[in-house]
Coordinates of C-alpha atoms and ligand atoms in Angstrom, one line a residue:
M12 CA 131.1 120.2 77.2
A13 CA 129.4 117.3 75.5
S14 CA 128.4 113.8 76.5
V15 CA 130.4 111.4 74.4
L16 CA 129.6 107.7 73.9
V17 CA 132.6 105.7 72.8
I18 CA 131.9 102.2 71.5
G19 CA 134.8 99.8 71.4
S20 CA 138.0 99.4 73.4
G21 CA 140.9 98.9 71.0
L22 CA 143.4 101.6 70.5
G23 CA 141.0 103.9 68.8
G24 CA 138.3 103.7 71.4
L25 CA 140.6 103.9 74.4
L26 CA 142.5 106.8 73.1
A27 CA 139.4 108.7 72.1
A28 CA 137.9 108.1 75.6
V29 CA 141.1 109.4 77.3
R30 CA 141.3 112.4 75.0
A31 CA 137.6 113.3 75.4
A32 CA 137.8 113.0 79.2
D33 CA 140.9 115.1 79.3
A34 CA 139.0 117.7 77.2
G35 CA 136.4 117.8 79.9
H36 CA 133.6 115.8 78.1
H37 CA 131.5 113.4 80.0
V38 CA 132.6 110.0 78.6
V39 CA 130.9 106.6 78.6
L40 CA 133.0 103.8 77.1
V41 CA 131.1 100.6 76.2
T42 CA 132.7 97.4 75.0
K43 CA 131.3 94.0 74.0
S44 CA 133.7 91.9 76.0
V45 CA 136.1 93.0 78.7
L46 CA 138.1 96.2 78.3
P47 CA 141.3 94.7 77.0
E48 CA 139.7 92.4 74.4
S49 CA 140.0 93.9 70.9
N50 CA 141.8 93.5 67.5
T51 CA 144.5 95.8 68.8
R52 CA 145.5 93.3 71.4
Y53 CA 146.5 90.8 68.7
A54 CA 148.6 93.1 66.5
Q55 CA 152.1 91.9 66.3
G56 CA 154.3 93.7 63.8
G57 CA 154.1 97.2 65.3
I58 CA 153.5 100.7 64.3
A59 CA 154.9 102.4 61.2
A60 CA 156.0 106.0 61.6
A61 CA 158.6 108.3 60.2
L62 CA 160.5 108.6 63.5
F63 CA 164.1 108.0 62.4
R64 CA 166.7 110.3 60.8
D65 CA 167.0 108.3 57.6
D66 CA 163.3 108.4 57.1
S67 CA 160.8 111.1 56.1
V68 CA 157.1 111.7 56.1
D69 CA 157.3 111.9 52.3
A70 CA 158.8 108.4 52.0
H71 CA 156.1 107.0 54.3
V72 CA 153.4 108.8 52.3
L73 CA 154.8 107.3 49.1
D74 CA 154.9 103.8 50.4
T75 CA 151.4 104.1 51.7
L76 CA 150.1 105.4 48.4
R77 CA 151.9 102.7 46.5
A78 CA 150.4 99.9 48.6
G79 CA 147.0 101.5 48.3
A80 CA 146.8 100.7 44.6
G81 CA 145.5 104.1 43.4
L82 CA 142.6 104.3 45.9
C83 CA 144.0 106.2 48.8
D84 CA 142.8 109.6 49.7
P85 CA 146.0 111.6 49.5
E86 CA 144.9 114.1 52.2
A87 CA 144.2 111.2 54.6
V88 CA 147.5 109.6 53.9
R89 CA 149.4 112.9 54.4
V90 CA 147.6 113.5 57.7
L91 CA 148.4 109.9 58.8
C92 CA 152.1 110.1 58.1
T93 CA 152.5 113.7 59.3
E94 CA 150.8 113.3 62.6
G95 CA 151.9 109.7 63.2
P96 CA 155.2 110.4 64.9
A97 CA 153.5 112.7 67.5
R98 CA 150.9 110.0 68.2
V99 CA 153.6 107.4 68.7
R100 CA 155.3 109.7 71.2
D101 CA 152.0 110.1 73.0
L102 CA 151.8 106.3 73.3
I103 CA 155.2 106.3 74.9
R104 CA 154.0 108.9 77.3
F105 CA 151.0 106.7 78.1
G106 CA 153.4 104.0 79.1
V107 CA 154.0 101.9 75.9
D108 CA 157.6 100.5 76.3
F109 CA 158.8 100.2 72.7
D110 CA 161.7 97.8 72.3
R111 CA 165.1 99.3 72.2
D112 CA 168.5 98.3 70.8
E113 CA 172.0 99.8 70.9
S114 CA 170.8 102.7 68.5
G115 CA 167.8 103.6 70.6
V116 CA 164.2 102.6 69.8
A117 CA 164.5 99.4 67.7
R118 CA 162.8 99.2 64.3
G119 CA 161.8 96.5 61.9
L120 CA 161.2 96.1 58.2
E121 CA 157.9 94.9 56.8
A122 CA 156.6 94.3 53.3
A123 CA 156.3 97.2 50.9
H124 CA 158.1 99.7 53.2
S125 CA 161.1 101.3 51.5
R126 CA 162.9 101.4 54.8
S127 CA 162.9 100.1 58.4
R128 CA 160.4 102.2 60.3
V129 CA 158.2 99.8 62.3
V130 CA 158.5 100.2 66.1
H131 CA 157.4 97.3 68.2
A132 CA 157.0 96.2 71.8
G133 CA 157.5 93.0 73.6
G134 CA 159.1 91.6 70.4
D135 CA 155.9 90.7 68.5
A136 CA 153.4 91.7 71.3
T137 CA 153.0 95.4 70.2
G138 CA 149.2 95.4 70.3
A139 CA 149.1 93.8 73.7
A140 CA 151.6 96.4 75.0
V141 CA 149.6 99.3 73.5
E142 CA 146.3 97.8 74.8
A143 CA 147.7 97.3 78.3
A144 CA 149.1 100.9 78.6
L145 CA 145.8 102.5 77.3
V146 CA 143.6 100.3 79.5
A147 CA 145.6 101.4 82.5
T148 CA 145.3 105.0 81.4
V149 CA 141.5 104.7 81.0
Q150 CA 141.3 103.1 84.5
R151 CA 143.2 106.1 85.9
R152 CA 140.6 108.5 84.5
T153 CA 137.9 108.1 87.1
T154 CA 135.6 110.3 85.0
I155 CA 135.3 107.7 82.3
E156 CA 132.4 105.4 82.9
V157 CA 133.3 102.0 81.6
R158 CA 130.6 99.4 80.7
E159 CA 131.9 96.0 79.8
H160 CA 129.9 93.2 78.2
T161 CA 127.7 95.8 76.5
M162 CA 127.1 95.4 72.8
L163 CA 126.1 98.0 70.3
V164 CA 122.7 97.0 68.8
D165 CA 121.8 100.0 66.7
L166 CA 122.4 103.7 66.7
L167 CA 119.7 106.1 67.9
V168 CA 118.8 108.5 65.1
S169 CA 116.3 111.3 64.7
E170 CA 115.5 113.7 62.0
S171 CA 116.3 117.2 62.9
T172 CA 113.7 119.9 62.7
A173 CA 114.4 123.5 61.5
H174 CA 116.9 125.3 63.7
E175 CA 117.0 122.6 66.3
S176 CA 119.7 123.3 68.8
T177 CA 122.0 120.4 69.2
A178 CA 125.7 119.8 69.9
H179 CA 126.2 119.6 66.2
A180 CA 125.1 123.2 65.5
D181 CA 122.2 123.5 63.1
P182 CA 121.6 120.5 60.9
A183 CA 119.4 121.1 58.0
P184 CA 115.8 120.1 58.6
G185 CA 115.3 116.5 57.8
T186 CA 118.9 115.6 58.4
R187 CA 119.4 112.3 60.3
V188 CA 121.2 113.0 63.5
V189 CA 122.8 110.4 65.8
H190 CA 122.1 110.9 69.4
G191 CA 123.1 107.7 71.1
A192 CA 122.9 104.0 70.8
R193 CA 120.8 101.1 71.8
V194 CA 122.9 98.5 73.6
L195 CA 122.5 95.1 75.0
G196 CA 123.8 95.1 78.6
P197 CA 125.3 92.3 80.7
D198 CA 121.8 92.0 82.3
G199 CA 120.5 90.7 78.9
V200 CA 118.3 93.7 78.4
Q201 CA 118.5 96.3 75.6
H202 CA 118.9 99.9 76.9
S203 CA 119.1 103.3 75.2
L204 CA 122.2 105.4 75.9
N205 CA 121.8 109.1 74.8
A206 CA 124.8 111.2 73.9
D207 CA 125.7 114.4 72.1
A208 CA 128.3 112.4 70.0
V209 CA 129.0 108.8 69.4
I210 CA 132.5 107.6 68.5
L211 CA 132.4 104.2 66.9
A212 CA 135.6 102.2 67.4
T213 CA 134.3 98.7 67.0
G214 CA 137.0 97.4 64.8
G215 CA 136.8 95.0 61.8
A216 CA 134.8 91.9 60.9
G217 CA 137.2 89.0 60.5
A218 CA 134.2 86.8 61.6
L219 CA 132.9 87.2 58.1
Y220 CA 135.4 84.5 57.0
T221 CA 136.2 80.9 58.0
H222 CA 139.8 81.7 58.5
T223 CA 140.8 84.9 60.3
T224 CA 143.6 86.3 62.5
N225 CA 140.9 88.4 64.4
P226 CA 139.5 87.5 67.7
T227 CA 135.9 86.3 67.8
V228 CA 134.6 89.8 68.9
A229 CA 135.4 91.2 65.4
T230 CA 131.9 91.0 63.9
G231 CA 131.7 94.4 62.3
D232 CA 129.0 95.7 64.7
G233 CA 129.8 99.3 64.1
V234 CA 129.8 99.2 60.3
A235 CA 126.5 97.3 60.2
A236 CA 124.8 99.7 62.7
A237 CA 126.1 102.8 60.9
Y238 CA 124.8 101.5 57.6
R239 CA 121.4 100.7 59.0
A240 CA 121.3 104.2 60.6
G241 CA 121.9 105.8 57.2
A242 CA 125.6 106.5 57.3
S243 CA 127.6 106.2 54.1
V244 CA 130.0 103.2 54.1
A245 CA 132.7 102.8 51.5
D246 CA 135.3 100.5 49.9
L247 CA 133.7 97.4 51.5
E248 CA 135.0 95.1 48.7
F249 CA 138.6 95.6 50.0
Y250 CA 139.3 93.1 52.7
Q251 CA 142.9 92.3 53.4
F252 CA 144.0 88.7 53.7
H253 CA 147.2 88.3 55.7
P254 CA 149.5 86.0 53.8
T255 CA 150.8 84.1 56.8
A256 CA 148.5 82.7 59.5
L257 CA 149.7 79.6 61.2
A258 CA 147.7 76.8 59.6
V259 CA 146.3 75.3 62.8
P260 CA 143.0 75.8 64.5
G261 CA 142.5 79.4 65.5
T262 CA 144.9 80.5 62.7
P263 CA 147.1 82.7 64.8
L264 CA 149.0 85.5 63.0
V265 CA 152.6 85.0 61.9
S266 CA 153.8 88.5 61.6
E267 CA 155.1 90.0 58.3
A268 CA 158.1 91.0 60.4
V269 CA 159.2 87.4 60.4
R270 CA 159.7 87.7 56.6
G271 CA 161.2 91.2 57.2
E272 CA 163.9 89.4 59.3
G273 CA 164.6 87.0 56.5
A274 CA 162.3 84.0 56.7
V275 CA 161.2 82.6 53.3
L276 CA 158.2 80.9 51.9
R277 CA 158.5 77.4 50.4
G278 CA 156.2 75.1 48.4
E279 CA 155.8 71.4 49.1
L280 CA 159.0 70.6 47.2
G281 CA 161.0 73.1 49.2
E282 CA 161.1 75.7 46.4
R283 CA 160.9 79.4 47.0
F284 CA 157.9 80.1 44.8
M285 CA 157.8 83.8 45.6
L286 CA 161.0 84.4 43.6
A287 CA 158.9 83.8 40.4
E288 CA 156.0 85.9 41.5
H289 CA 157.5 89.4 42.3
P290 CA 160.9 91.1 42.3
D291 CA 160.5 91.7 46.1
A292 CA 159.7 88.0 46.6
E293 CA 158.5 87.4 50.2
L294 CA 158.5 91.2 50.8
A295 CA 156.1 92.0 48.0
P296 CA 152.9 93.8 48.9
R297 CA 150.6 91.8 51.2
D298 CA 147.9 91.1 48.6
V299 CA 150.5 89.9 46.1
V300 CA 151.9 87.4 48.6
A301 CA 148.5 86.3 49.8
R302 CA 147.3 85.5 46.3
A303 CA 150.6 83.8 45.4
I304 CA 150.2 81.5 48.5
A305 CA 146.6 80.8 47.6
R306 CA 147.7 79.8 44.1
Q307 CA 150.5 77.6 45.4
M308 CA 148.0 76.0 47.8
E309 CA 145.8 75.1 44.8
R310 CA 148.8 73.5 43.1
Q311 CA 149.3 71.5 46.3
H312 CA 145.6 70.4 46.5
G313 CA 144.9 72.8 49.4
A314 CA 147.9 71.9 51.6
P315 CA 149.4 75.0 53.3
V316 CA 152.8 76.4 52.2
S317 CA 155.7 76.5 54.6
L318 CA 157.4 79.5 56.2
D319 CA 161.0 78.7 56.8
A320 CA 162.5 80.8 59.6
T321 CA 165.1 78.2 60.6
A322 CA 168.0 80.4 59.3
L323 CA 167.1 83.1 61.9
G324 CA 168.2 80.9 64.8
R325 CA 166.4 80.0 68.0
D326 CA 167.7 83.0 70.0
L327 CA 166.3 85.6 67.6
L328 CA 163.0 83.7 67.1
E329 CA 162.4 83.4 70.8
T330 CA 163.4 86.9 71.8
R331 CA 162.0 88.9 68.8
F332 CA 158.9 86.7 68.3
P333 CA 157.8 85.3 71.7
T334 CA 154.1 85.4 70.8
I335 CA 154.6 83.4 67.6
T336 CA 157.0 81.0 69.3
A337 CA 154.3 80.3 72.0
A338 CA 151.7 79.7 69.3
C339 CA 154.0 77.3 67.5
T340 CA 154.8 75.5 70.7
A341 CA 151.1 75.2 71.6
A342 CA 150.6 73.6 68.1
G343 CA 153.5 71.2 68.7
L344 CA 155.8 72.9 66.3
D345 CA 159.4 74.1 66.8
W346 CA 160.0 76.7 64.2
A347 CA 163.7 77.0 65.0
V348 CA 164.3 73.5 63.6
A349 CA 161.6 73.1 60.9
P350 CA 159.4 75.2 58.6
I351 CA 155.9 75.9 59.8
P352 CA 152.6 75.6 57.8
V353 CA 151.0 78.9 56.9
A354 CA 148.1 80.0 54.8
P355 CA 146.2 83.3 54.2
A356 CA 143.5 84.5 56.6
A357 CA 141.1 87.5 56.7
H358 CA 143.0 90.2 58.6
Y359 CA 141.9 93.8 58.1
W360 CA 139.0 95.6 56.4
M361 CA 140.1 98.7 54.4
G362 CA 136.5 99.6 53.9
G363 CA 134.2 100.8 56.6
V364 CA 132.1 103.8 57.7
E365 CA 133.1 106.7 55.5
T366 CA 134.8 109.5 57.3
D367 CA 136.7 112.7 56.6
V368 CA 140.1 113.4 58.0
W369 CA 138.4 114.4 61.3
G370 CA 136.7 111.1 61.8
R371 CA 133.3 112.6 61.0
T372 CA 130.8 110.4 59.2
S373 CA 128.0 111.5 56.9
L374 CA 125.7 111.6 59.9
P375 CA 125.9 114.5 62.4
G376 CA 126.8 113.2 65.8
L377 CA 128.5 110.1 64.5
F378 CA 132.3 109.7 64.4
A379 CA 134.3 106.5 63.4
V380 CA 137.9 105.8 64.2
G381 CA 140.2 102.8 63.7
E382 CA 139.3 99.8 61.5
V383 CA 135.6 100.5 61.6
A384 CA 136.3 103.6 59.6
R385 CA 137.2 104.1 56.0
T386 CA 139.3 107.2 56.2
G387 CA 140.9 106.7 52.8
A388 CA 144.3 106.3 54.3
H389 CA 144.6 102.6 53.2
G390 CA 143.0 102.7 49.8
A391 CA 142.7 99.2 48.3
N392 CA 145.4 97.6 50.3
R393 CA 146.8 98.7 53.7
L394 CA 150.5 99.1 54.2
A395 CA 151.7 96.8 57.0
S396 CA 151.7 98.4 60.4
N397 CA 149.7 101.4 59.4
S398 CA 146.6 100.3 61.2
L399 CA 147.4 101.1 64.8
L400 CA 148.8 104.4 63.5
E401 CA 145.6 105.2 61.8
A402 CA 143.6 104.5 64.9
A403 CA 145.8 106.8 67.0
V404 CA 145.9 109.6 64.5
F405 CA 142.2 109.7 63.8
A406 CA 141.0 109.1 67.4
D407 CA 142.9 112.1 68.4
R408 CA 141.5 114.2 65.5
A409 CA 137.9 113.0 66.1
V410 CA 138.0 114.3 69.7
R411 CA 139.5 117.6 68.5
A412 CA 136.6 117.9 66.1
L413 CA 134.0 117.4 68.8
G414 CA 132.0 120.5 69.2
R415 CA 134.4 122.7 67.3
S416 CA 132.6 123.1 64.1
A417 CA 129.2 122.7 62.5
A418 CA 130.3 119.0 62.3
L419 CA 127.8 118.3 59.6
E420 CA 130.0 117.9 56.6
P421 CA 130.5 114.4 55.5
V422 CA 133.3 113.1 53.4
A423 CA 133.1 113.3 49.7
T424 CA 130.3 111.1 48.6
V425 CA 131.8 108.7 46.2
A426 CA 129.8 107.0 43.5
P427 CA 127.3 104.6 44.9
V428 CA 127.6 101.0 44.0
G429 CA 125.9 100.3 40.7
T430 CA 122.4 99.1 40.0
P431 CA 121.4 97.0 43.0
T432 CA 120.7 93.7 41.2
H433 CA 121.2 92.1 44.6
Q434 CA 118.9 93.9 46.9
L435 CA 120.4 94.1 50.4
D436 CA 117.7 95.4 52.6
A437 CA 114.6 93.3 51.9
P438 CA 115.1 90.2 54.1
V439 CA 116.5 92.2 57.0
A440 CA 113.8 94.8 56.9
A441 CA 111.2 92.0 56.9
T442 CA 112.3 90.7 60.2
Q443 CA 113.3 93.9 62.0
D444 CA 110.2 94.2 64.1
D445 CA 109.4 90.6 64.4
P446 CA 110.9 89.1 67.5
S447 CA 109.7 85.7 66.6
A448 CA 111.7 85.6 63.4
L449 CA 114.7 83.4 64.0
A450 CA 117.6 82.9 61.6
Q451 CA 116.6 80.5 58.9
G452 CA 118.6 78.6 56.3
H453 CA 122.0 79.3 57.6
D454 CA 124.3 79.5 60.5
R455 CA 127.5 81.5 61.1
A456 CA 129.7 78.8 59.7
A457 CA 127.7 78.6 56.5
L458 CA 128.0 82.3 56.0
Q459 CA 131.8 82.2 56.7
N460 CA 132.3 79.3 54.3
L461 CA 130.3 81.1 51.6
M462 CA 132.3 84.3 52.1
W463 CA 135.6 82.4 52.2
E464 CA 134.9 80.5 49.0
F465 CA 133.3 83.2 46.9
A466 CA 134.3 86.6 48.4
G467 CA 137.8 85.7 49.6
V468 CA 141.3 85.9 48.3
H469 CA 140.2 85.0 44.7
R470 CA 136.8 86.1 43.4
S471 CA 134.8 85.8 40.2
G472 CA 131.6 87.4 38.9
A473 CA 129.9 84.1 38.9
G474 CA 131.0 83.2 42.4
L475 CA 130.0 86.6 43.8
A476 CA 126.6 86.4 42.1
H477 CA 126.1 82.9 43.6
A478 CA 127.0 84.3 47.0
A479 CA 124.7 87.3 46.6
D480 CA 121.8 85.1 45.6
T481 CA 122.4 82.8 48.6
L482 CA 122.7 85.7 51.0
V483 CA 119.4 87.2 49.8
G484 CA 117.6 84.0 50.8
W485 CA 118.9 84.0 54.3
I486 CA 116.9 85.7 57.1
A487 CA 118.5 87.8 59.8
P488 CA 117.8 87.3 63.5
A489 CA 115.6 90.1 64.9
A490 CA 117.0 93.3 66.2
T491 CA 115.1 92.8 69.4
S492 CA 117.0 89.6 70.2
T493 CA 118.8 89.6 73.6
S494 CA 121.4 87.1 72.4
V495 CA 124.8 88.5 71.5
A496 CA 125.3 85.7 69.0
D497 CA 122.0 86.5 67.2
L498 CA 122.8 90.2 67.1
E499 CA 126.3 89.5 65.7
D500 CA 124.8 87.1 63.1
R501 CA 122.4 89.9 62.1
N502 CA 125.4 92.2 61.6
L503 CA 127.4 89.6 59.7
L504 CA 124.5 89.0 57.3
D505 CA 124.1 92.7 56.5
L506 CA 127.8 93.1 56.0
A507 CA 128.2 90.0 53.8
R508 CA 125.5 91.4 51.6
L509 CA 127.1 94.8 51.4
L510 CA 130.6 93.4 50.8
V511 CA 129.5 91.0 48.1
S512 CA 127.4 93.7 46.4
A513 CA 130.4 96.0 46.3
A514 CA 132.7 93.3 45.0
L515 CA 130.3 92.4 42.3
A516 CA 130.1 96.1 41.2
R517 CA 133.9 96.5 41.0
E518 CA 134.7 94.9 37.7
E519 CA 138.4 95.0 37.9
S520 CA 141.3 93.7 40.1
R521 CA 142.9 96.2 42.4
G522 CA 144.7 95.8 45.7
A523 CA 143.1 93.2 47.9
H524 CA 140.1 92.8 45.5
Y525 CA 141.0 90.2 42.8
R526 CA 138.5 89.0 40.2
S527 CA 139.5 86.2 37.8
D528 CA 137.0 87.5 35.3
F529 CA 138.5 91.0 35.4
P530 CA 142.2 90.3 36.3
L531 CA 143.5 93.7 35.3
T532 CA 143.4 97.0 37.1
R533 CA 141.2 99.5 35.1
P534 CA 142.5 103.0 35.5
E535 CA 139.1 104.5 34.9
L536 CA 137.8 102.8 38.0
A537 CA 140.4 104.3 40.4
Q538 CA 137.8 105.8 42.8
S539 CA 136.3 104.7 46.0
R540 CA 132.6 103.8 46.1
S541 CA 130.1 104.2 48.8
Q542 CA 126.9 102.5 49.8
T543 CA 124.2 104.4 51.5
R544 CA 120.8 103.3 52.6
Y545 CA 119.3 106.7 52.2
P546 CA 121.4 108.3 49.4
A547 CA 119.2 111.4 49.1
L548 CA 120.1 112.4 52.7
V549 CA 123.9 112.5 52.3
P550 CA 124.8 116.1 52.3
A551 CA 127.7 117.7 50.3
K552 CA 131.2 118.1 51.5
E553 CA 132.4 121.2 53.2
A554 CA 135.7 122.2 54.8
I555 CA 136.3 122.2 58.5
A556 CA 138.8 124.3 60.4
C557 CA 139.8 122.7 63.7
Ligands
LIG19 C1 151.9 91.8 61.0 O1 152.5 91.8 62.1 O2 152.2 91.2 60.0 C2 150.6 92.5 61.0 C3 150.9 93.9 60.9 C4 149.7 94.6 60.3 O3 148.7 94.0 60.0 O4 149.9 95.8 60.0

């Protein structure tokens, strides 16, 4: 049995901790805030899975591949859609009370799905219901040691020597092996936590952008630490912008499911501008709707567009969407009587730490599950309500892969991002060991504004180059800082550099990545790209039998 350090407490982290504890491993679960705080908690729409008689795994696979715009890993998609229904049934066993109607479990339709297959709980409070059930499950497992207010700073890495005996079998000499993490504890002191395996489940990085549907904890800590440790990260240019966040401070999410129920988008003259944009109008793929809204907002001098849900009626709005109704009420809006202002906001990162279909990264001892990972299941644009599913499927698989194989094979190493005209490492490296080096020349809001303006919904080569040049001039807070905000800013600066570099290198438009100077998709570029700090150390892919 191994010692397993799980970092993050959304669906992926909680499920991995439960599974690992049930398999007899010794589990420590650390989380930056309190146990229930995570991106998962704010998910509204639900979980997509082929659970119903008129649906099939093949149909779900096809919809996922189509949304992914040519960049999905077909094996990851097949695993996701095949194992998804069993993982949803697991969640029911863990106590998630999915909504029911006269036909049984209720289901909703969301954009780019060919049929209704999205199960939900508490109307639009699916994530909160999943989080609550899994937190309760973790708390019942007395063998799981939970440490709240404990932030990942960096991964502990060593280079293996010949025939070293570790939980990861025999890594080749010189291979970088992860054996734990340095964390900042609630006492304000950095500690080392050693483990045979680390499962990253730290979620996304909405805090890279001015407007986001994510909670403030979403600062990409796992992706940044994994990259610094030498893990391969991939597809970082693909950040999904949700079309409809309520255009009020905090930009709360207004679920895709609202449009699935029949709400429509209107411009300032009341016109349904999506009719001219796509045959599926408001139910076009998420990136199409987000860009169309952004263009419409430009025509309206930046004013948000309107989401008109008035035809749905007060009863349906209040029972099916209680969370959104409450957000509207808090903002002084009554969406049963008048359209509400909405605008795109950063929502989900398709890119992340590169993994295979067992959650294994390119570093022995390091696994990644949920939004922190790039499994290849989402490609260039995630299908709505596939994110909780992905976290559940791959958390389960990562635990099954613990200690059952050589565990050294990374995913396919995809082409590295081209010539690094915008060097990422230099300013960070310069401050790593210098505790006196404070952030200079920027604050978080400046970084978020830069990213929103130049690496957001609409991008251009010139804008990205400007962003890259600006980011290179900024200095990261020291790794030795004992301030959570400093350490988050360090991560955000690393990630902004990586994302901008990847976006500059992708000279085409595809899925969530749109460049006005390369507005077309280029079939010859239909491949994922990875970024690795130590490219020579990334080993070749091998099969695993678990
Ligand atoms: C939504 O409810 O629109 C969000 C669902 C998702 O991001 O998959």
